[in-house]
Tab-separated table of C-alpha atoms in Angstrom:
chain	number	residue	atom	x	y	z
A	233	MET	CA	129.404	63.912	-66.369
A	234	GLU	CA	127.978	64.309	-69.272
A	235	LYS	CA	125.247	66.139	-70.055
A	236	TYR	CA	122.608	65.792	-72.961
A	237	SER	CA	119.143	66.642	-74.029
A	238	ILE	CA	116.444	65.287	-76.327
A	239	VAL	CA	114.811	66.809	-78.547
A	240	ALA	CA	111.784	64.373	-80.029
A	241	ILE	CA	109.295	65.268	-82.510
A	242	THR	CA	106.704	62.493	-81.732
A	243	ASN	CA	102.928	61.884	-81.131
A	244	GLU	CA	100.748	63.449	-79.145
A	245	TRP	CA	101.285	63.596	-75.072
A	246	ASP	CA	98.031	62.768	-73.949
A	247	LYS	CA	95.977	60.255	-71.833
A	248	TYR	CA	96.542	57.360	-73.516
A	249	ARG	CA	100.200	57.461	-72.522
A	250	ARG	CA	101.454	55.198	-75.637
A	251	ARG	CA	104.850	54.607	-76.747
A	252	TYR	CA	106.439	58.260	-76.522
A	253	ARG	CA	105.119	60.196	-73.754
A	254	SER	CA	105.837	56.236	-71.417
A	255	LEU	CA	109.220	55.759	-72.883
A	256	MET	CA	110.325	59.451	-72.325
A	257	SER	CA	109.195	59.357	-69.039
A	258	GLU	CA	111.376	56.241	-67.985
A	259	MET	CA	114.118	58.683	-70.468
A	260	ILE	CA	113.816	61.692	-68.043
A	261	LYS	CA	115.261	59.871	-65.598
A	262	CYS	CA	118.479	59.164	-66.737
A	263	GLU	CA	121.454	60.323	-64.831
A	264	ASP	CA	122.701	62.312	-67.057
A	265	ILE	CA	119.612	63.164	-69.384
A	266	GLN	CA	119.614	67.092	-68.219
A	267	ASN	CA	116.534	67.963	-69.940
A	268	ILE	CA	113.614	66.965	-73.004
A	269	LEU	CA	111.835	68.830	-75.779
A	270	PHE	CA	108.556	66.631	-76.034
A	271	ILE	CA	107.845	68.143	-80.319
A	272	GLU	CA	104.078	66.688	-81.044
A	273	SER	CA	102.432	66.709	-83.393
A	274	PRO	CA	100.197	69.789	-84.618
A	275	LEU	CA	96.797	71.492	-84.014
A	276	THR	CA	96.189	72.740	-87.683
A	277	VAL	CA	93.602	76.302	-87.087
A	278	SER	CA	90.949	74.678	-89.148
A	279	SER	CA	90.783	72.265	-85.876
A	280	LEU	CA	90.611	75.302	-83.722
A	281	VAL	CA	87.046	75.967	-85.994
A	282	ARG	CA	85.876	72.861	-85.759
A	283	TYR	CA	87.000	72.223	-81.090
A	284	LEU	CA	84.956	76.607	-81.759
A	285	PHE	CA	82.128	74.510	-82.556
A	286	GLY	CA	81.865	71.311	-81.190
A	287	GLN	CA	82.757	69.575	-84.193
A	288	MET	CA	86.446	67.348	-83.515
A	289	SER	CA	87.992	64.024	-81.672
A	290	ASP	CA	88.137	64.121	-78.131
A	291	ARG	CA	91.800	63.886	-77.955
A	292	ASP	CA	92.684	66.817	-79.675
A	293	LYS	CA	90.081	68.944	-77.771
A	294	GLU	CA	91.486	67.404	-75.251
A	295	ARG	CA	95.023	68.898	-77.028
A	296	TRP	CA	93.718	72.066	-77.739
A	297	GLN	CA	92.029	72.516	-73.771
A	298	ARG	CA	95.147	72.466	-73.059
A	299	VAL	CA	96.931	75.209	-75.135
A	300	PHE	CA	94.566	76.997	-73.709
A	301	LYS	CA	95.342	76.776	-70.313
A	302	ASN	CA	98.702	75.948	-70.184
A	303	GLY	CA	100.162	77.859	-73.813
A	304	VAL	CA	101.866	77.077	-76.445
A	305	ILE	CA	105.395	74.986	-73.962
A	306	TYR	CA	103.338	73.190	-71.554
A	307	ARG	CA	105.089	71.565	-68.260
A	308	PRO	CA	103.629	67.998	-67.380
A	309	ILE	CA	103.276	68.142	-63.407
A	310	ASP	CA	103.452	63.946	-63.242
A	311	VAL	CA	106.768	64.054	-64.550
A	312	ALA	CA	109.087	62.741	-62.250
A	313	GLY	CA	111.921	65.762	-64.582
A	314	ASP	CA	112.201	67.713	-66.776
A	315	ILE	CA	109.621	67.994	-69.578
A	316	CYS	CA	108.851	69.935	-71.214
A	317	VAL	CA	105.979	69.979	-73.875
A	318	ILE	CA	105.496	71.353	-77.402
A	319	THR	CA	102.579	71.377	-79.709
A	320	PRO	CA	103.100	73.396	-82.294
A	321	ILE	CA	100.273	75.156	-84.872
A	322	VAL	CA	99.576	75.249	-88.470
A	323	PRO	CA	97.099	76.676	-90.851
A	324	PHE	CA	95.935	73.570	-92.705
A	325	PRO	CA	95.488	69.477	-92.299
A	326	PHE	CA	97.772	67.892	-94.222
A	327	TYR	CA	96.174	68.023	-97.161
A	328	SER	CA	97.268	66.471	-100.589
A	329	ILE	CA	98.287	69.333	-102.033
A	330	GLN	CA	101.721	70.646	-102.942
A	331	LEU	CA	101.457	73.594	-101.918
A	332	ILE	CA	99.509	72.756	-99.147
A	333	LEU	CA	102.216	70.457	-97.265
A	334	LYS	CA	104.915	73.605	-98.383
A	335	ILE	CA	103.448	75.747	-95.844
A	336	ASN	CA	102.187	73.512	-93.268
A	337	ARG	CA	105.619	72.393	-93.613
A	338	LEU	CA	107.651	75.498	-93.529
A	339	VAL	CA	105.170	76.867	-90.980
A	340	LEU	CA	106.081	74.103	-88.577
A	341	TRP	CA	109.340	74.104	-89.571
A	342	VAL	CA	109.387	77.720	-88.115
A	343	PHE	CA	107.456	77.062	-85.173
A	344	GLN	CA	109.821	74.523	-84.179
A	345	ARG	CA	112.569	76.103	-84.649
A	346	VAL	CA	111.905	79.210	-83.246
A	347	SER	CA	110.420	77.038	-79.876
A	348	VAL	CA	113.530	74.549	-79.568
A	349	PHE	CA	116.658	78.318	-79.650
A	350	TYR	CA	113.458	80.288	-77.456
A	351	LEU	CA	114.287	76.941	-74.954
A	352	SER	CA	117.891	76.161	-75.330
A	353	LYS	CA	119.039	79.085	-74.594
A	354	ARG	CA	116.781	79.840	-71.121
A	355	LEU	CA	117.345	75.086	-70.824
A	356	ARG	CA	121.088	76.187	-71.551
A	357	ILE	CA	120.308	73.047	-74.291
A	358	ARG	CA	123.358	72.223	-75.660
A	359	ASN	CA	124.256	68.490	-76.397
A	360	ILE	CA	121.186	67.143	-77.687
A	361	ILE	CA	120.300	63.912	-78.706
A	362	TYR	CA	118.084	64.371	-82.173
A	363	TRP	CA	114.726	62.105	-81.432
A	364	VAL	CA	112.566	61.245	-84.494
A	365	CYS	CA	109.804	59.662	-84.221
A	366	ASN	CA	107.100	59.772	-86.209
A	367	PRO	CA	108.181	61.622	-89.498
A	368	SER	CA	104.988	63.723	-90.811
A	369	CYS	CA	105.708	65.889	-88.236
A	370	TYR	CA	109.269	65.714	-89.401
A	371	ALA	CA	110.304	69.153	-90.977
A	372	GLY	CA	113.890	69.272	-91.156
A	373	ILE	CA	116.342	69.743	-88.148
A	374	VAL	CA	115.187	72.727	-86.250
A	375	CYS	CA	118.840	72.826	-83.295
A	376	ALA	CA	122.003	74.155	-84.087
A	377	LYS	CA	123.867	71.185	-85.718
A	378	GLU	CA	126.555	71.446	-83.609
A	379	ASP	CA	124.678	70.734	-80.772
A	380	VAL	CA	123.385	67.003	-82.196
A	381	LYS	CA	125.614	64.673	-80.728
A	382	LEU	CA	122.882	61.929	-82.213
A	383	PHE	CA	120.552	61.290	-84.687
A	384	CYS	CA	117.453	58.816	-83.524
A	385	TYR	CA	114.955	56.931	-85.560
A	386	ASP	CA	112.395	55.151	-83.263
A	387	LEU	CA	109.779	53.361	-86.127
A	388	CYS	CA	106.758	51.818	-84.962
A	389	ASP	CA	104.784	51.903	-88.083
A	390	ASP	CA	106.004	50.563	-91.605
A	391	TYR	CA	105.330	53.757	-93.649
A	392	ILE	CA	106.924	51.583	-96.723
A	393	GLU	CA	103.962	49.291	-97.051
A	394	LYS	CA	100.375	51.596	-95.041
A	395	LEU	CA	101.481	53.379	-98.290
A	396	SER	CA	102.163	50.929	-100.055
A	397	GLY	CA	100.134	52.019	-103.687
A	398	LYS	CA	99.311	55.558	-102.855
A	399	MET	CA	100.184	57.818	-105.099
A	400	THR	CA	99.429	61.176	-103.996
A	401	VAL	CA	101.889	63.779	-102.987
A	402	TYR	CA	101.247	63.590	-99.727
A	403	ALA	CA	102.025	59.702	-99.192
A	404	LYS	CA	105.178	60.028	-101.521
A	405	TRP	CA	106.325	62.997	-99.923
A	406	LEU	CA	106.005	61.221	-96.119
A	407	LYS	CA	107.545	58.069	-97.779
A	408	ASP	CA	110.898	60.385	-98.438
A	409	ILE	CA	111.476	61.239	-95.375
A	410	ASP	CA	110.317	57.539	-94.135
A	411	VAL	CA	113.890	56.657	-96.442
A	412	TYR	CA	115.254	59.611	-95.522
A	413	LEU	CA	115.674	58.634	-92.141
A	414	THR	CA	116.272	55.248	-91.902
A	415	LYS	CA	119.850	56.169	-94.112
A	416	LYS	CA	120.800	58.980	-91.680
A	417	ALA	CA	120.059	58.249	-88.977
A	418	ASP	CA	123.143	56.866	-86.264
A	419	ILE	CA	120.416	54.679	-84.905
A	420	LEU	CA	117.124	52.571	-85.798
A	421	PHE	CA	115.380	51.860	-83.064
A	422	VAL	CA	112.174	50.059	-84.115
A	423	SER	CA	109.746	47.842	-82.836
A	424	SER	CA	109.233	44.778	-84.783
A	425	LYS	CA	111.049	41.445	-85.656
A	426	LYS	CA	109.479	42.113	-89.155
A	427	LEU	CA	110.632	46.317	-89.637
A	428	TYR	CA	114.277	45.168	-88.146
A	429	ASN	CA	114.726	42.877	-91.262
A	430	ASP	CA	113.397	44.830	-94.005
A	431	ARG	CA	115.543	47.916	-92.994
A	432	LYS	CA	118.967	46.301	-91.411
A	433	SER	CA	120.179	46.120	-94.891
A	434	VAL	CA	119.835	50.111	-95.150
A	435	ASN	CA	120.919	50.697	-91.929
A	436	LYS	CA	123.324	48.607	-89.878
A	437	ASN	CA	123.567	50.042	-86.373
A	438	ILE	CA	119.317	49.424	-86.060
A	439	TYR	CA	118.087	47.049	-82.319
A	440	ILE	CA	114.344	46.169	-81.994
A	441	ILE	CA	112.690	48.671	-78.411
A	442	PRO	CA	109.509	46.013	-78.119
A	443	ASN	CA	106.728	48.334	-76.453
A	444	ALA	CA	106.171	48.026	-72.716
A	445	VAL	CA	103.911	48.210	-70.149
A	446	ASP	CA	104.186	51.086	-67.275
A	447	LEU	CA	103.264	47.953	-64.458
A	448	ALA	CA	102.983	49.839	-61.675
A	449	TYR	CA	101.005	52.776	-63.206
A	450	PHE	CA	98.470	50.363	-64.690
A	451	GLN	CA	97.865	48.601	-61.333
A	452	LYS	CA	97.191	51.657	-60.126
A	453	SER	CA	95.154	52.501	-62.064
A	454	VAL	CA	93.290	48.594	-61.327
A	455	SER	CA	93.347	49.245	-57.951
A	456	ASP	CA	91.904	53.216	-58.744
A	457	GLY	CA	89.275	52.101	-60.931
A	458	ALA	CA	86.292	51.729	-59.743
A	459	GLY	CA	84.616	55.474	-60.704
A	460	PHE	CA	85.357	53.311	-64.742
A	461	LEU	CA	83.087	50.381	-63.823
A	462	HIS	CA	79.730	52.123	-64.097
A	463	GLU	CA	80.751	51.142	-68.026
A	464	PHE	CA	80.182	47.964	-67.637
A	465	ASN	CA	77.844	47.954	-64.835
A	466	ALA	CA	74.816	47.032	-67.236
A	467	ILE	CA	76.811	44.403	-69.761
A	468	GLU	CA	75.910	41.369	-69.321
A	469	HIS	CA	79.194	38.973	-69.252
A	470	PRO	CA	81.170	37.034	-71.013
A	471	ILE	CA	82.703	40.476	-71.270
A	472	LEU	CA	85.094	40.004	-74.344
A	473	ALA	CA	87.449	43.472	-74.920
A	474	TYR	CA	88.608	45.404	-77.263
A	475	VAL	CA	91.319	47.821	-77.545
A	476	GLY	CA	91.704	50.648	-80.371
A	477	SER	CA	90.854	52.109	-83.663
A	478	ILE	CA	87.447	50.596	-84.784
A	479	ASP	CA	89.188	50.544	-89.032
A	480	TYR	CA	90.347	48.199	-91.361
A	481	ARG	CA	92.596	45.572	-88.535
A	482	ILE	CA	88.999	44.255	-87.958
A	483	ASP	CA	89.089	40.569	-88.196
A	484	GLU	CA	85.098	40.945	-89.660
A	485	GLU	CA	85.102	37.434	-90.348
A	486	ILE	CA	85.904	36.655	-86.912
A	487	ILE	CA	83.263	39.355	-85.072
A	488	ASN	CA	80.632	37.562	-87.172
A	489	LEU	CA	81.349	34.200	-86.280
A	490	ILE	CA	81.029	34.846	-82.126
A	491	GLU	CA	77.901	36.743	-83.055
A	492	SER	CA	76.660	34.112	-84.912
A	493	ARG	CA	78.193	31.459	-82.496
A	494	HIS	CA	77.845	32.673	-79.282
A	495	PRO	CA	74.625	35.084	-78.995
A	496	GLU	CA	75.654	35.317	-75.591
A	497	TRP	CA	79.488	36.953	-75.241
A	498	THR	CA	78.856	40.999	-74.987
A	499	LEU	CA	81.414	42.806	-77.340
A	500	VAL	CA	82.891	45.939	-75.997
A	501	MET	CA	85.022	47.976	-78.592
A	502	ILE	CA	86.754	50.799	-76.284
A	503	GLY	CA	88.573	52.980	-79.235
A	504	PRO	CA	87.224	55.703	-82.159
A	505	LYS	CA	85.069	54.642	-84.360
A	506	LYS	CA	87.729	55.526	-86.638
A	507	GLU	CA	85.893	53.640	-90.724
A	508	TYR	CA	82.693	53.729	-90.325
A	509	ALA	CA	81.599	51.658	-93.445
A	510	VAL	CA	83.447	48.555	-91.094
A	511	VAL	CA	81.669	50.202	-87.625
A	512	ARG	CA	77.604	50.209	-89.649
A	513	ARG	CA	78.675	47.046	-90.308
A	514	MET	CA	79.946	45.615	-87.076
A	515	GLU	CA	76.525	48.015	-85.344
A	516	LYS	CA	73.978	45.456	-86.791
A	517	GLY	CA	75.088	42.984	-83.816
A	518	ASN	CA	72.742	42.349	-81.037
A	519	ARG	CA	75.719	42.542	-78.547
A	520	ILE	CA	78.236	44.554	-79.623
A	521	ARG	CA	78.817	47.840	-77.461
A	522	PHE	CA	80.972	50.467	-79.049
A	523	ILE	CA	82.308	53.101	-75.790
A	524	GLY	CA	84.412	55.569	-77.326
A	525	GLU	CA	88.311	56.104	-76.767
A	526	LYS	CA	88.569	55.600	-72.711
A	527	SER	CA	92.498	57.389	-70.662
A	528	PHE	CA	94.974	54.644	-70.104
A	529	GLU	CA	93.777	54.152	-65.882
A	530	GLU	CA	89.858	54.194	-67.685
A	531	VAL	CA	91.273	50.622	-70.253
A	532	ALA	CA	92.647	49.115	-67.147
A	533	GLY	CA	89.416	49.548	-64.559
A	534	LEU	CA	87.522	48.032	-67.420
A	535	LEU	CA	89.919	45.063	-68.306
A	536	SER	CA	90.053	44.139	-65.106
A	537	HIS	CA	86.365	44.242	-65.301
A	538	SER	CA	86.112	42.154	-68.129
A	539	ASP	CA	87.013	38.565	-69.122
A	540	VAL	CA	88.482	37.891	-72.046
A	541	CYS	CA	90.913	40.867	-73.685
A	542	ILE	CA	90.794	39.645	-77.957
A	543	ILE	CA	93.130	41.768	-81.019
A	544	PRO	CA	90.853	40.166	-83.736
A	545	HIS	CA	93.074	41.698	-86.043
A	546	ASN	CA	93.612	40.993	-90.330
A	547	VAL	CA	96.995	39.267	-90.034
A	548	THR	CA	98.999	41.724	-93.697
A	549	ASN	CA	102.033	42.823	-94.149
A	550	LEU	CA	101.144	45.926	-91.773
A	551	THR	CA	99.576	44.290	-88.483
A	552	LYS	CA	102.738	41.461	-89.462
A	553	SER	CA	105.312	44.679	-88.843
A	554	MET	CA	103.635	45.889	-85.946
A	555	ASP	CA	104.760	45.876	-81.740
A	556	VAL	CA	101.078	45.479	-81.317
A	557	LEU	CA	100.903	48.408	-77.764
A	558	LYS	CA	96.761	46.777	-76.455
A	559	LEU	CA	98.697	43.358	-76.008
A	560	TYR	CA	101.445	44.886	-73.138
A	561	SER	CA	98.211	46.155	-71.243
A	562	PHE	CA	95.585	42.931	-72.187
A	563	ILE	CA	99.032	41.120	-70.575
A	564	ALA	CA	99.422	43.721	-67.512
A	565	SER	CA	95.533	43.259	-66.457
A	566	GLY	CA	95.659	39.217	-66.896
A	567	LYS	CA	93.609	38.069	-67.998
A	568	PRO	CA	93.088	35.694	-71.474
A	569	ILE	CA	95.013	36.791	-74.906
A	570	VAL	CA	92.944	35.480	-77.804
A	571	SER	CA	95.359	36.787	-80.640
A	572	THR	CA	95.219	36.846	-85.339
A	573	ASN	CA	98.474	36.338	-86.056
A	574	VAL	CA	99.979	39.604	-86.060
A	575	GLY	CA	102.993	40.775	-84.977
A	576	GLY	CA	104.700	40.674	-80.996
A	577	VAL	CA	102.286	37.856	-80.055
A	578	GLU	CA	104.537	35.256	-80.926
A	579	GLU	CA	107.121	35.973	-78.277
A	580	PHE	CA	103.917	35.380	-75.723
A	581	SER	CA	103.188	32.664	-77.203
A	582	GLY	CA	102.728	30.530	-72.933
A	583	VAL	CA	99.350	33.548	-72.859
A	584	VAL	CA	98.039	34.410	-75.541
A	585	LYS	CA	95.729	32.064	-77.556
A	586	ILE	CA	97.285	32.644	-80.984
A	587	SER	CA	94.397	31.524	-83.642
A	588	LEU	CA	95.491	30.660	-87.857
A	589	ASP	CA	92.084	31.560	-88.413
A	590	ALA	CA	87.709	32.783	-86.794
A	591	ASP	CA	87.222	29.085	-86.256
A	592	GLN	CA	90.576	28.928	-83.738
A	593	PHE	CA	90.171	32.363	-82.149
A	594	VAL	CA	86.024	31.360	-81.781
A	595	SER	CA	87.233	28.089	-80.725
A	596	ASN	CA	90.447	30.180	-78.284
A	597	ILE	CA	87.908	32.153	-76.542
A	598	GLU	CA	85.728	28.555	-75.696
A	599	HIS	CA	88.274	27.123	-73.482
A	600	VAL	CA	89.396	30.357	-71.628
A	601	LEU	CA	85.669	30.764	-71.155
A	602	ASN	CA	85.459	27.228	-69.907
A	603	LYS	CA	85.568	26.467	-65.898
A	604	SER	CA	87.921	24.391	-66.281
A	605	TYR	CA	91.246	27.029	-67.798
A	606	ASP	CA	92.874	28.008	-64.688
A	607	LYS	CA	92.056	31.485	-64.902
A	608	ASN	CA	95.319	32.038	-61.791
A	609	ILE	CA	97.707	30.521	-63.567
A	610	GLN	CA	97.019	32.789	-66.166
A	611	CYS	CA	97.568	35.665	-64.571
A	612	LYS	CA	100.327	34.987	-62.873
A	613	LYS	CA	101.875	34.291	-65.876
A	614	CYS	CA	101.057	36.976	-67.798
A	615	ILE	CA	102.384	39.717	-63.980
A	616	GLU	CA	105.733	38.126	-64.539
A	617	ILE	CA	105.912	38.824	-68.508
A	618	ALA	CA	105.117	41.407	-67.442
A	619	LYS	CA	107.765	42.435	-64.175
A	620	GLU	CA	110.450	42.046	-68.048
A	621	ASN	CA	108.134	44.268	-70.354
A	622	THR	CA	108.284	47.692	-69.082
A	623	TRP	CA	109.154	50.708	-69.769
A	624	LYS	CA	111.471	51.646	-67.459
A	625	LYS	CA	112.847	48.468	-68.404
A	626	ARG	CA	112.894	49.372	-71.968
A	627	ALA	CA	114.903	53.136	-70.953
A	628	GLU	CA	117.856	51.421	-69.966
A	629	THR	CA	118.002	49.101	-73.180
A	630	VAL	CA	117.984	52.228	-74.576
A	631	HIS	CA	120.043	54.830	-73.098
A	632	ASN	CA	123.109	52.119	-72.702
A	633	LEU	CA	122.136	51.662	-76.342
A	634	LEU	CA	122.331	55.316	-77.154
A	635	ALA	CA	125.369	55.607	-74.557
A	636	GLU	CA	127.524	52.941	-76.336
A	637	SER	CA	126.316	55.136	-79.380
A	638	LEU	CA	127.744	58.221	-78.276
A	639	ARG	CA	130.802	57.231	-77.305
A	640	LEU	CA	131.793	55.388	-80.788
A	641	ASN	CA	130.912	59.068	-81.736
A	642	ASN	CA	133.027	61.007	-79.674
A	643	THR	CA	136.213	58.851	-80.588
C-alpha cells in the first residue's frame, strides 16, 4: 500500500479543537496516512513582548507556553498517530505595509521550508498531500515539488466577501492568494453550500465538507465537566448560552429585545471580546455575563448546564457562507437551539428553531422554555444527528475523495 504524508498550512493547534485540528486528528488514523506536519499560523516577536508583559490573548499565551516547553516542533501526546505541530515565528504582525508583508512572508516561507525539509529527512517523507487551510499563512510550496502528489485547498471562510470593499495592501494580498489557491487546487473542499455555489465555476473538483463534532469526546467532557460548572453556579436560570467571538456578527437588536422583554433570562457569552464597541453596548445589560474563552472541554460542561443554545448572528452574505462550528457542539449537547437563518442551520431545521427576525427569535426561545416543550425528544433527535455528523465520518469522506483524486492523477 502506498503511504502518504500530509503537510498542512493551517490555523492554531489549540484547546478549542476547531476544524483543522479535529479533522487532522482523524485523518492520521487512516492506514495510508503515514504522518502529518501541521504547520500553524505564525506567532510574532511583538506578541512575545506582549506575553512577557502579560498583555496578550489567551490563545497566543497558550501557544507561547507550548513553544517554551516543547520547542517550535511539538508532537501532541493525545493523538493516536504521528502528527508534528510546527509553530513558525515571524518578526511583525501582518500590518498592511508592503515591506513588512514581504519580510514576514519571506521569513514564514523560510521557517516552513526548513522545518519541512528537516522533518522530511528525519521521517523519510516522500509522497505528500499538500493541504492549505489558511491562505494568510500560505507563503508558497515549502516541500520538494516532485514529492507533492496532490494539492488541496480547504476553505471555510469567504475571504472575497470578508474583504469586500477593503483596499489595503494586506486585503489585496490575501484575496489574491485565495483566488490563486481556488484555481490551483487539485481538489477544493468548502464548508458550505454558498461557498460551493460561488466557487464551482472556478474549480470543478469541488466538494462540500461541513463542520462536525467529536461526539464521544464531547460526551466524555460533559461527564468530566463538573469542575467547570463553578462558572455558572452564581448565575440564575434560565440560561441562554452563546459560544463564539463577540463582534460584528452579533445582532444587537435581538440582544436588546431579549433584555427588554425577558429581564429574568440570563445571557451567557462564552468567547473572546473582539469588538469593544459591541461589547460596551452589551455590557449595559443587567443579565448579560461575559465569561471569556473556554476550552472545548469547558464549553461542553457549560452547555450541559444551560437551558437554551443561541446563535444571534446578523444575516449577511458572509454569515450565509459560513458553516457555524458551534452549531455542532450545540447539537451534541442535546439542548434546544435557536438561531437566525445563517449558513448551515437549514440542514438541521428539525432540531434548530430558525428565526427570520428579532421578534421570532425571542418567541422561539419562549417556546422551547415552555414546560410543554418536550426536551427529551429534542435531546434524542440531537444525539442521532450528532452521530451522523462526527469528524470521524468527515475524515472518511475526505479520505475517499483524496484516494480517488490520487488515483486519477496517477493514471
